[in-house]
Structures are given as C-alpha cells and as structure tokens.
Coordinates of C-alpha atoms and ligand atoms in Angstrom, one line a residue:
X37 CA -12.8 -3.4 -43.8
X38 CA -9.6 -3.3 -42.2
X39 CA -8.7 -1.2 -39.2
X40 CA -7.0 2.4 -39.5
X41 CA -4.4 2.6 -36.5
X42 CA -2.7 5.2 -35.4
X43 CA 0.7 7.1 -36.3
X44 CA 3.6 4.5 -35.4
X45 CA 5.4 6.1 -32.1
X46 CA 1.9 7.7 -31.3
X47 CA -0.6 7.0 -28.4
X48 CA -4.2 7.2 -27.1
X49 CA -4.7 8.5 -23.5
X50 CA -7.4 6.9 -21.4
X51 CA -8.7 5.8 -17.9
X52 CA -5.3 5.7 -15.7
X53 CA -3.1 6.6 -18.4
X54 CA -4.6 9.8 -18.4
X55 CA -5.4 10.5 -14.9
X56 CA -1.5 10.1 -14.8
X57 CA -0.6 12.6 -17.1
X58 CA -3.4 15.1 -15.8
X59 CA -1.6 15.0 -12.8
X60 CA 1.8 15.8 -14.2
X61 CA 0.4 19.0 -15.9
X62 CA -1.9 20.0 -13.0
X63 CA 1.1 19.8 -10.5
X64 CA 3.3 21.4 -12.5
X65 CA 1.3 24.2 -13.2
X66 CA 0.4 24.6 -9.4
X67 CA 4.2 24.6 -8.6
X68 CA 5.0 27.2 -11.6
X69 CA 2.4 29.3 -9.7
X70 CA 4.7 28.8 -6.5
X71 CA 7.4 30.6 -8.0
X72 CA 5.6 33.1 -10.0
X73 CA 5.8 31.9 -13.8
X74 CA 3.2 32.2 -16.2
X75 CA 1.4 30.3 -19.0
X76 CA 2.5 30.8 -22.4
X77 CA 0.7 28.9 -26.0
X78 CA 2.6 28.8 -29.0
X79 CA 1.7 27.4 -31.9
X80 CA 2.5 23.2 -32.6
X81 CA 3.8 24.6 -36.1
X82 CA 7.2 26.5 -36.4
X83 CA 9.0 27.6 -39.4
X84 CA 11.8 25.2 -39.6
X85 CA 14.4 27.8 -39.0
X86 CA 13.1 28.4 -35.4
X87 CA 14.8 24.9 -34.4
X88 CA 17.4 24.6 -37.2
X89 CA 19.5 27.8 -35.8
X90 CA 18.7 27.3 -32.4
X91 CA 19.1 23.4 -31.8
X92 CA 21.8 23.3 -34.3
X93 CA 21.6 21.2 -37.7
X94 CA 24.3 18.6 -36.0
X95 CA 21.9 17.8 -33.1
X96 CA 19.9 14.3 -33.3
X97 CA 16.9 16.6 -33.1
X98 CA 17.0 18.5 -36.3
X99 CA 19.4 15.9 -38.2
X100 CA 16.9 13.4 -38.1
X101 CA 14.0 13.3 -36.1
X102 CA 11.8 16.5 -37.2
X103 CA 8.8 16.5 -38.5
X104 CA 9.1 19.0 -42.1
X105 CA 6.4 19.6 -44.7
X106 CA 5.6 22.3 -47.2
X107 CA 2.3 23.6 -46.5
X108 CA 0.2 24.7 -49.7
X109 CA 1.9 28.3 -49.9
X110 CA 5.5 26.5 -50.5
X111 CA 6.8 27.5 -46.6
X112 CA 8.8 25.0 -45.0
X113 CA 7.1 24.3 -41.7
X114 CA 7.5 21.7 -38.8
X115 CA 6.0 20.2 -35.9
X116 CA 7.8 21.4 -33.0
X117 CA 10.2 19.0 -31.7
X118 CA 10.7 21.0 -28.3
X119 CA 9.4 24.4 -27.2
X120 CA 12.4 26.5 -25.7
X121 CA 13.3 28.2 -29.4
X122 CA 9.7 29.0 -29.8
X123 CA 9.1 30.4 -26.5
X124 CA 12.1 32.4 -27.7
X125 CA 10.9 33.1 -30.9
X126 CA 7.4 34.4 -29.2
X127 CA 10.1 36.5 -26.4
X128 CA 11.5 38.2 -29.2
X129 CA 8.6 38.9 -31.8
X130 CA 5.7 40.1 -29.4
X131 CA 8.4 42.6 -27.6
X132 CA 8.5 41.1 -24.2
X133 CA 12.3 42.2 -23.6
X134 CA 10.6 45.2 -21.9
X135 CA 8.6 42.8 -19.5
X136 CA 12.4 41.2 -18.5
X137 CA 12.8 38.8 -16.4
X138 CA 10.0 36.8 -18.3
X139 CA 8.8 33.5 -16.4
X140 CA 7.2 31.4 -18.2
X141 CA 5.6 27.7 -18.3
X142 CA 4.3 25.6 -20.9
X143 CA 3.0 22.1 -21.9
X144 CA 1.9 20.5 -24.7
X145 CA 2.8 17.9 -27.9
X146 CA 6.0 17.7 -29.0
X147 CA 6.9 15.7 -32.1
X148 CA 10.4 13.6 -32.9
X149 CA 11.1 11.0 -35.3
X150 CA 12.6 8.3 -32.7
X151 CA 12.4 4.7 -32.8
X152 CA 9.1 4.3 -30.7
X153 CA 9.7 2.3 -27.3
X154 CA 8.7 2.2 -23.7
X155 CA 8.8 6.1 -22.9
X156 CA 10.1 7.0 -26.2
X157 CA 7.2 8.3 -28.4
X158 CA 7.0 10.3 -31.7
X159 CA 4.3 12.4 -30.3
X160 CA 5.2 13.2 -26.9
X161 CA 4.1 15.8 -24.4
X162 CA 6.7 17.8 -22.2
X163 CA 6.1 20.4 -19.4
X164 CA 8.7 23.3 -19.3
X165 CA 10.1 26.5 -17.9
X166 CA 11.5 29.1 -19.1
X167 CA 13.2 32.6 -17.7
X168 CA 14.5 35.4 -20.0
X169 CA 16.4 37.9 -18.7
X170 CA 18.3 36.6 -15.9
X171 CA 21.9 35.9 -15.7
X172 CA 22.8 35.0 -12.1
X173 CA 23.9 31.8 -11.1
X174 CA 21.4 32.1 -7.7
X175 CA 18.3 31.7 -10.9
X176 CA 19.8 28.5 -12.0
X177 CA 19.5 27.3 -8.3
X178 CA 16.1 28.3 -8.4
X179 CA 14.7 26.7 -11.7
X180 CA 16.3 23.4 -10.5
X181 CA 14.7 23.9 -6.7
X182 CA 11.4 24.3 -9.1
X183 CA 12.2 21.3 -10.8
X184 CA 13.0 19.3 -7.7
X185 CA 9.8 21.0 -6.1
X186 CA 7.8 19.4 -9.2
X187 CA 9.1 15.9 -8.9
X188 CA 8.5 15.9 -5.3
X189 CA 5.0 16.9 -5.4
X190 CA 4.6 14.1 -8.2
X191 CA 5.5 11.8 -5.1
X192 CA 8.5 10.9 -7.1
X193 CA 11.6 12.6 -4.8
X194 CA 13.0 8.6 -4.3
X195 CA 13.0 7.7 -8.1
X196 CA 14.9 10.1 -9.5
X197 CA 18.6 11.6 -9.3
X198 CA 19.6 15.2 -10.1
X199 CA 23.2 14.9 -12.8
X200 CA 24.6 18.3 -13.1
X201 CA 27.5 19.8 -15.3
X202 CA 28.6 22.7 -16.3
X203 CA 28.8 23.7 -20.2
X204 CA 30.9 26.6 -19.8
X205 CA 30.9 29.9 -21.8
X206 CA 31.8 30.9 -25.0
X207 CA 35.4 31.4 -24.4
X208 CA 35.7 27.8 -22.3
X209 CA 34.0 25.9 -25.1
X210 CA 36.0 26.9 -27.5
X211 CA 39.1 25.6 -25.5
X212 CA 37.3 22.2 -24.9
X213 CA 36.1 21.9 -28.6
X214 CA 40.0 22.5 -29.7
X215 CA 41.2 19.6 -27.0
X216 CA 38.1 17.6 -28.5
X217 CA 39.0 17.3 -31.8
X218 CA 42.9 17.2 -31.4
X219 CA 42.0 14.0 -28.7
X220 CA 39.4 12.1 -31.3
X221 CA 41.2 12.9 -34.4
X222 CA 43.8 10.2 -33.7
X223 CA 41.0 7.8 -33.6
X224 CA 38.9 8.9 -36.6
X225 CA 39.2 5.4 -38.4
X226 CA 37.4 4.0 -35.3
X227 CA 34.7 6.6 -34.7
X228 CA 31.6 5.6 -35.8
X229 CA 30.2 7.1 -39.4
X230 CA 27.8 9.7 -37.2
X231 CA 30.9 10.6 -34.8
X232 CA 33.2 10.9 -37.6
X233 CA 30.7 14.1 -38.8
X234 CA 30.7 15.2 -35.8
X235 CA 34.2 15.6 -35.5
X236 CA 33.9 18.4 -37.9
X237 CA 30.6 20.0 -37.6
X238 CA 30.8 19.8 -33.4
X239 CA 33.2 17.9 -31.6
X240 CA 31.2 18.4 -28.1
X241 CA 27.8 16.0 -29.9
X242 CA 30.4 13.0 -30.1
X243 CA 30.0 12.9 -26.3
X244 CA 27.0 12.4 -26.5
X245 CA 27.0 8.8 -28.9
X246 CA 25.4 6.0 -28.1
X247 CA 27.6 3.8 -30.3
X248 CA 29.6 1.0 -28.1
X249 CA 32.9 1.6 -29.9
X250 CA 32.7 5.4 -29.6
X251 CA 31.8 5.1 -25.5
X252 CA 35.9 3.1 -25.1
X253 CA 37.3 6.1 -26.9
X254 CA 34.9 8.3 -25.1
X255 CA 35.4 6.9 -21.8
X256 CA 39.6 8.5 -21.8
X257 CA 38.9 12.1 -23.8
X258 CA 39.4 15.2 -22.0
X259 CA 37.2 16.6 -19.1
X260 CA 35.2 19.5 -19.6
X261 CA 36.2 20.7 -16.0
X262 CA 39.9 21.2 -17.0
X263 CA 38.9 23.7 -20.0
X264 CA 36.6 26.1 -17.9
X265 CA 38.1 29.5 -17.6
X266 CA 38.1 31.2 -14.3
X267 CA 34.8 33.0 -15.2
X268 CA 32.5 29.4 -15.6
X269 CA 34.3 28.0 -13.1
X270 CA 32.9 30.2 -10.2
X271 CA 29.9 30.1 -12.0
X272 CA 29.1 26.8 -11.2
X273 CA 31.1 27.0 -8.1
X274 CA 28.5 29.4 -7.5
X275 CA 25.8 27.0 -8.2
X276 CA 26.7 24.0 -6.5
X277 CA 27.0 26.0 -3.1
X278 CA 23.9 27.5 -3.3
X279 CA 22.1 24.3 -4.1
X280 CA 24.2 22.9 -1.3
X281 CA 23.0 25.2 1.0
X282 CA 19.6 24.5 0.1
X283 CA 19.5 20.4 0.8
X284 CA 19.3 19.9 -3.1
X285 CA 21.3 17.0 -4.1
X286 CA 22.9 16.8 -6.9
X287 CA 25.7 14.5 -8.9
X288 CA 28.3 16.2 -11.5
X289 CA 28.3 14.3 -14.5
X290 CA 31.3 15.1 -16.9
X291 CA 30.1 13.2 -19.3
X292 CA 26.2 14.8 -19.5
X293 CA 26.1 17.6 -22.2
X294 CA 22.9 17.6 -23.3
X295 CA 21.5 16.8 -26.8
X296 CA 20.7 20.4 -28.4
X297 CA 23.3 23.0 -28.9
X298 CA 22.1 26.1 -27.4
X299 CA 23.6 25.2 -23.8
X300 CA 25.9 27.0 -21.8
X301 CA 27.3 26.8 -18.6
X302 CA 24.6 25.2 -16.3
X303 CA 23.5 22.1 -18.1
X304 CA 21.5 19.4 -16.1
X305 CA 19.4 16.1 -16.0
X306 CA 17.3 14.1 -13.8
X307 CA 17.0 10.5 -14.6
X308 CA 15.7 7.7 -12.9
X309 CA 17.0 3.5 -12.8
X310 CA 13.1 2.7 -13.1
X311 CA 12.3 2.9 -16.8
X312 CA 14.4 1.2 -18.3
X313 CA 16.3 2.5 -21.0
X314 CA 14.2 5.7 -21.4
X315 CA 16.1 7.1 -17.5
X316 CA 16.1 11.4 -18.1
X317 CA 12.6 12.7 -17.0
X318 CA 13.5 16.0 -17.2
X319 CA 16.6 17.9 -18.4
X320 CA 17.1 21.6 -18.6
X321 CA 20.1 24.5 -18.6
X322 CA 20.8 27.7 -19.5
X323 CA 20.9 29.4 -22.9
X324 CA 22.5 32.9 -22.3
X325 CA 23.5 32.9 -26.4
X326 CA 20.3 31.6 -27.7
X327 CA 18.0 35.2 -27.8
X328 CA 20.8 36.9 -29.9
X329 CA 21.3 34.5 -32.3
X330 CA 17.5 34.4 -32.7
X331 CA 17.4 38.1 -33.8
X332 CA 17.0 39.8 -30.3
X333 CA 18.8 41.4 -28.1
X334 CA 21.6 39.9 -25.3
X335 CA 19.5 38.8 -23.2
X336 CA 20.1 35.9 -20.5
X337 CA 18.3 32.4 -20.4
X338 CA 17.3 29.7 -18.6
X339 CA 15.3 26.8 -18.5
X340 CA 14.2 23.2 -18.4
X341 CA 11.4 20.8 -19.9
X342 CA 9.9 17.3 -18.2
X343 CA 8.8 14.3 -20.4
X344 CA 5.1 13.5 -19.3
X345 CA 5.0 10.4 -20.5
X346 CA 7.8 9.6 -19.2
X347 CA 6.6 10.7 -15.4
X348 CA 3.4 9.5 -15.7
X349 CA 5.2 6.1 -16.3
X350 CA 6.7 6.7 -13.2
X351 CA 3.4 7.8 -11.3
X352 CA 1.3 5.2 -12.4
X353 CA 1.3 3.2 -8.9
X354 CA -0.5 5.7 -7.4
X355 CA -3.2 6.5 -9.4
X356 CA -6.8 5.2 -9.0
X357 CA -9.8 6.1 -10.8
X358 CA -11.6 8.6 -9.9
X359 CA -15.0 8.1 -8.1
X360 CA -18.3 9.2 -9.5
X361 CA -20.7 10.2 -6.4
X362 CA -24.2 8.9 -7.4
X363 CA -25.4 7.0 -10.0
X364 CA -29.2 7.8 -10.7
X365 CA -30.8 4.2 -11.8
X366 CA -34.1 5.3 -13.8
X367 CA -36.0 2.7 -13.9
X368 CA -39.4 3.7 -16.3
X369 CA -40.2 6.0 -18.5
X370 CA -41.4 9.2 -16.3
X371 CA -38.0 8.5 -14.4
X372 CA -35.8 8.9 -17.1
X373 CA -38.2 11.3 -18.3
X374 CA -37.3 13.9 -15.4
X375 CA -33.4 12.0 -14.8
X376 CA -32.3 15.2 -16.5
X377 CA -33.7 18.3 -14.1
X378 CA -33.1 16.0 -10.7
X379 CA -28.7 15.4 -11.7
X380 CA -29.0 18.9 -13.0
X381 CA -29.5 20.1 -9.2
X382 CA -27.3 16.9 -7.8
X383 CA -24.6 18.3 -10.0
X384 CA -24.4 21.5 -8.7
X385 CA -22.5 19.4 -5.6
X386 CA -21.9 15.8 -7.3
X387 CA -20.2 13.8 -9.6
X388 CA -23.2 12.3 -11.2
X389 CA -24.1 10.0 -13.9
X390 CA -27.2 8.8 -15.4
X391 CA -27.7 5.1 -16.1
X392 CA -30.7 3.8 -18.0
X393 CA -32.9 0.0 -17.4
X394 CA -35.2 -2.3 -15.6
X395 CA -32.4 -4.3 -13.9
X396 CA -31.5 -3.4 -10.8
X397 CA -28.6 -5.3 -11.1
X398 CA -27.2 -4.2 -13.9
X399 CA -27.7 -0.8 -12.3
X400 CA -25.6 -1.7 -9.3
X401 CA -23.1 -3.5 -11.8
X402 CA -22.6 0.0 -13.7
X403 CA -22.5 1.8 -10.5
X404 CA -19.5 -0.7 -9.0
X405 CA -17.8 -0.3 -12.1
X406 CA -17.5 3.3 -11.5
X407 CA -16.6 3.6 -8.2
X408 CA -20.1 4.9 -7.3
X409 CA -20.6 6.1 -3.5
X410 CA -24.4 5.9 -4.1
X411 CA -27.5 4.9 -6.4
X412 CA -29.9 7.0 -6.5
X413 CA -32.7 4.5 -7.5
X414 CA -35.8 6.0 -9.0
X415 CA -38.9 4.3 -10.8
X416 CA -42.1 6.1 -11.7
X417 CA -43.5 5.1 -8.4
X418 CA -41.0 7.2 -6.7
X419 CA -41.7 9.9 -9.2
X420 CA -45.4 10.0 -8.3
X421 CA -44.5 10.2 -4.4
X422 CA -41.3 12.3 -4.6
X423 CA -39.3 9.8 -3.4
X424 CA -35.9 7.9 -3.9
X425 CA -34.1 5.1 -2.7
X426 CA -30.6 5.5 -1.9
X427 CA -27.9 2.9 -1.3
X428 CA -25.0 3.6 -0.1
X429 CA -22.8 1.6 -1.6
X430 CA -19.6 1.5 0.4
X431 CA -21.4 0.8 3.4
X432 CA -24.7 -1.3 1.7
X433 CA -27.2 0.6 3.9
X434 CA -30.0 1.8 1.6
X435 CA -32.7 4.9 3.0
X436 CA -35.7 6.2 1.8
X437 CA -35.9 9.8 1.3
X438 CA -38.1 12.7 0.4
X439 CA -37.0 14.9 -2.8
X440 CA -37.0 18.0 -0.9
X441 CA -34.2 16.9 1.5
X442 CA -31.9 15.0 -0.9
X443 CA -29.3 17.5 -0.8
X444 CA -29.3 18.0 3.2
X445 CA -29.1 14.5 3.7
X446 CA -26.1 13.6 1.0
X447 CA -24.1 17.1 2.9
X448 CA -24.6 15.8 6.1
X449 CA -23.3 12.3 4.7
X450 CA -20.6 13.8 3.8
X451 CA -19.4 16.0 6.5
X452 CA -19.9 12.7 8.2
X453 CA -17.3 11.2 6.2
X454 CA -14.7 14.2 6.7
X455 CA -15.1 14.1 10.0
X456 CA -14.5 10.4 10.2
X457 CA -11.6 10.5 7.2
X458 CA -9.7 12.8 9.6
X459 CA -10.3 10.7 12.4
X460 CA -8.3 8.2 10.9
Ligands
LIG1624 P1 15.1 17.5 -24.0 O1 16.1 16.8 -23.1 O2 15.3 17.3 -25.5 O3 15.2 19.0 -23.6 O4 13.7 17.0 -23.6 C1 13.2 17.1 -22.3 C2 12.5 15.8 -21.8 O5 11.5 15.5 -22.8 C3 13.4 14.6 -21.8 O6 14.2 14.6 -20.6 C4 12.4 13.5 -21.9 O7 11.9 13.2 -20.6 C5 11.3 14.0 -22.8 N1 11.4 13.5 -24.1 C6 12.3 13.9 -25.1 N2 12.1 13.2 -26.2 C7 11.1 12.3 -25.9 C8 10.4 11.3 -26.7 N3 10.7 11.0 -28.0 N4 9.4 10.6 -26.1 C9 9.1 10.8 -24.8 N5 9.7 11.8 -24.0 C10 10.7 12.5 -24.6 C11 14.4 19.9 -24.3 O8 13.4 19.7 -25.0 C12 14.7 21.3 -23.9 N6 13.8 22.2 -24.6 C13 14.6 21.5 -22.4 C14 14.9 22.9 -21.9 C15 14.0 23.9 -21.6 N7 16.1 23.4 -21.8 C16 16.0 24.7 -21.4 N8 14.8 25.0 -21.3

C-alpha cells in the first residue's frame, strides 16, 4: 500500500524540533506575564470576512494564500491566516471595550498558502501580542521592549536586528498614496502584472514586491518620511527617543511597510541574516483604525506576532534533549509485575521510565539513549529482598540499596549535585 504524507507546506514536530518550539512558547508566555498580558484562544476557523476587511483583499494574505471552504451549512469559513483581526473580532463581540486597555497574548497554527521552503510553511505557528485601548506612542516603546525582551530570553539578542518605520495616519497616507501613484504611473508598462493592480487598488502594496524589475523603479519613488504630517511625525519622533533612551536599537527602514493593510503609524520588523531567505522573525505595529472598521468603537491598537518556526530555527544550537532521571530495568516477571507501584512513588520526584528484558545490556543501551542519570535494576531476586541495584550512569558507580531508603538516597544525590553544579 502506498504511504499517505502529509499536507505539502506542513510539518511533524519531534525530539529537538519540538523542544525548540516549546521553548519559544514557554518564554514568550513567561515574558507576556512580565508585562502583564493575558492569554486569549480563538478559534482556528474565522468567517472569511474577519481577514478580508481587516487584512485588505489587495494583501498577499487574503489575495492568495487563505485557506476558504464552505462548511455543510453554505458559510464561507477559513483557516486563520494570522490572529490580530480575530483577537479583534473576540475584543469587540464579547464586550471587552469596558475592560480597556486589554493585553493580551496568544499562540497557535496559523495557515497560508505560500510556496513551502526553509521557514516558510503552510501551516505555521506564531506567538503574538496584542493591546486595545492604548494610543500613546510610550505603549509602542513598550510592546517592542517586550518583543526585544522575548528574543533576548530566546538567547537570540545577536541574530536579530530591530527595522522600524513609521506608517503614518490617515491624513499622511493619503498624501503618500497620491505621490505613489502619480510616481509609478509613468512606469505602468514596466510594473509587473501584480504591481500594475496594485497601482489601483493600493499603491503603498507595490512597495512591498518582490519582483526584480519593480525593486529598480522602487528603489527612486518617494519616501514615506517626506509625506508625514506634523502630527505622525512627532509620533515617531516620540518613539524613537523613548526607545533611545531605553538602549533599544533600532534601524528605520523606509522601505519596510509591512504586508497587511491595517497599519498605521508605528510599523516594525525584526529579521535576522541567518535563515536565509525566510529573515523577519517577528513583525508587529499598530492598528489605531482596525476596531472601527471591524464594527466597534474608536478604540486604539497595537501589536505584534513572532514566527515559531522561524525562531526555533534560530534556537536549534542550543537545545539538547532532555534527560530522563531513572530508568527501572525489570528484569522477571514479579519485577515488572510491581514496576508500576515502585515508578509511581519515584515519580512523585523523577523523570522515570520503565524498560522491559533479560539483557542487561540492552537495558543500559535504552537507558544511554535517553540520557538516563540512573538504572534502577530490579529482578525478582531483588523483589524478594527489597532491594535494587543502582548505577549511576554519569559517574558508573553502581550501589546496593534497601527499598525503604530509595528516595533519601537519590535527594541526597542530588543536593550533591547542586551543590557541586554551583561549585562550578
Ligand atoms: P506577519 O508579518 O504576517 O504579521 O507575520 C508575523 C510572523 O509570522 C512573520 O514575521 C514570520 O516570522 C511568521 N510567518 C508568517 N508567514 C509565515 C509562514 N508561511 N511560515 C512561517 N512563518 C511565517 C502578522 O501576522 C500580524 N498579525 C502581526 C501583528 C500582530 N501585527 C500587529 N499585531
């Protein structure tokens, strides 16, 4: 029969793979804890209009990489492709506006229809952030201290870069989009096909093109930073002083505006020279418009998301597996017989797992091959007199010991240990 595989673009998580993305969630839900965000589920499924009015239908994201179906009752659902319109979504239909500012965190799948390379997945996981209700410039400084805070902990402060621009507001986009299309109109013929849609359905995307011909023309348009009105212009003025002031480095990139529409003002991106073509780890901004035109109120936004893949990728050097404590080799029938009840009392301490045979050295094999501190060997002899045989395996000593002071012996083993750990 032949193999099923799995989705193109999809991937199973194992062994070091995952122990690298458990500790991109775990740290970055330690550091949301830091600065007081909590945890917030939404559902994987969206109605499609959640992302097609936030996102914006020009967007790579809802143009061509969502996941739509029709479920059986004829609704047009999706797989989420990112989780800041649905955390808005949630904001505005469970009434939270009265709980203002809201700070919350996330992570979980999120599914785009890319072409599937190193760090570039159809199934993907992000951690984000999200505040609602805060329109100071001093919170954007804060959400990006949290994000450096994240990569730091993740041990990856060297590897990555922090690209910053500002998207204006309303009033200073409208300027640049005017400047925009008057600029690439007079080289429409040599736009590629997507830019030359872009032209008309928004200008800013074109920026954002990938396309070798489009980056020469790109390369001499008109700067963002000459269209901000006086009003965006201390806002980021604002912004880059008070991360100045706080040792956060930072690079302003014209050129970065960010691939979904809901942006405004603070827009921002850390990438890294290590992965290849897959660089932005994380990229975030702030959404002031983006509750309104969801159906709520005015209400302020800001926010950013983290590819875990991406940083696991970038992790992967420093993980090792993790180590199992004992292995219990039951050797015989009344051993495995009572193997249960004796690691149901080692576990109340240890890491413990149960291996099964005659062989002594296949015992010591499995044991190796999980990074065993001990076996714990046990035949039905020892049974019958209450006692085991320990090895320790990092230091190949092996002891005999009574039942009854098992536990004692393996604390004061590892206090030992502690004591000499800090020694060093
Ligand atoms: P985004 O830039 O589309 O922003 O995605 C954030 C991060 O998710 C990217 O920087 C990248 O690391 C990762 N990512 C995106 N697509 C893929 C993929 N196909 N495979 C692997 N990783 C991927 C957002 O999603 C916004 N919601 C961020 C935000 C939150 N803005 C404000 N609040």
């Amino acid at each position: 029969m032949t193999q099923l595989q799995a989705v193109r673009g999809t991937k199973d998580y194992f062994f070091k793979d995952m122990l690298a993305m458990r500790r991109v969630f775990d740290t970055a839900a330690r550091v949301a804890k830091y600065y007081g965000f909590s945890e917030i589920s939404t559902p994987i499924i969206e109605p499609i209009g959640v992302f097609v009015r936030s996102l914006g239908e020009s967007s790579d994201v809802v143009g061509k990489e969502m996941y739509v179906f029709e479920d059986k009752g004829g609704d047009k659902i999706c797989l989420r492709p990112e989780n800041t319109a649905a955390v808005v979504r949630a904001f505005i239909n469970n009434g939270l506006q009265q709980h203002s500012p809201c700070k919350f965190y996330y992570m979980g799948p999120m599914f785009r229809y890319e072409r599937p390379q190193k760090g570039r997945y159809r199934q993907f996981h992000q951690i984000g952030a999200e505040i609602l209700g805060a329109s100071e410039p001093i919170i954007d400084a804060e959400v990006i201290a949290m994000a450096w805070r994240f990569l730091r902990e993740l041990g990856l402060g060297d590897k990555v870069q922090l690209e910053l621009n500002s998207l204006g507001d309303k009033e200073s986009r409208h300027g640049y989009r005017q400047a925009l299309v008057d600029y690439f109109t007079k080289y429409t013929s040599n736009l590629s096909e997507d830019s030359q849609r872009r032209l008309i359905s928004n200008p800013l995307r074109i920026l954002d093109s990938k396309d070798e011909g489009d980056r020469e023309i790109i390369d001499n348009a008109p700067q963002f930073k000459h269209y901000l009105n006086a009003h965006s212009q201390g806002f980021l003025e604002k912004l880059t002083n008070y991360l100045t002031k706080a040792d956060l480095p930072f690079t302003l990139n014209q050129r970065m505006v960010r691939g979904l529409d809901y942006y405004c003002h603070t827009a921002f991106e850390f990438t890294t020279t290590h992965l290849g073509a897959q660089g932005t780890v994380l990229g975030g901004g702030r959404y002031d418009g983006l509750v309104q035109l969801m159906g709520g109120g005015d209400v302020a936004g800001i926010g950013f998301a983290g590819g875990v893949e991406r940083l696991a990728l970038l992790c992967a050097d420093d993980i090792t597996e993790e180590r199992c404590d004992i292995v219990f080799c039951a050797m015989g029938d009344l051993a495995v017989e009572k193997s249960i009840a004796i690691c149901e009392k080692l576990r109340q301490k240890y890491a413990v797992q149960i291996n099964i045979g005659n062989n002594i050295k296949k015992h010591l094999t499995f044991a190796n091959r999980v990074r065993a501190r001990y076996a714990l060997i046990c035949g039905d002899n020892e049974i019958e007199n209450n006692k085991f045989a320990l090895k320790d395996l990092d230091n190949h000593s092996q002891v005999e010991i009574h039942s009854d002071n098992l536990m004692e012996y393996l604390a004061q083993q590892t206090q030992q240990q502690e004591k000499n750990a800090q020694k060093k």
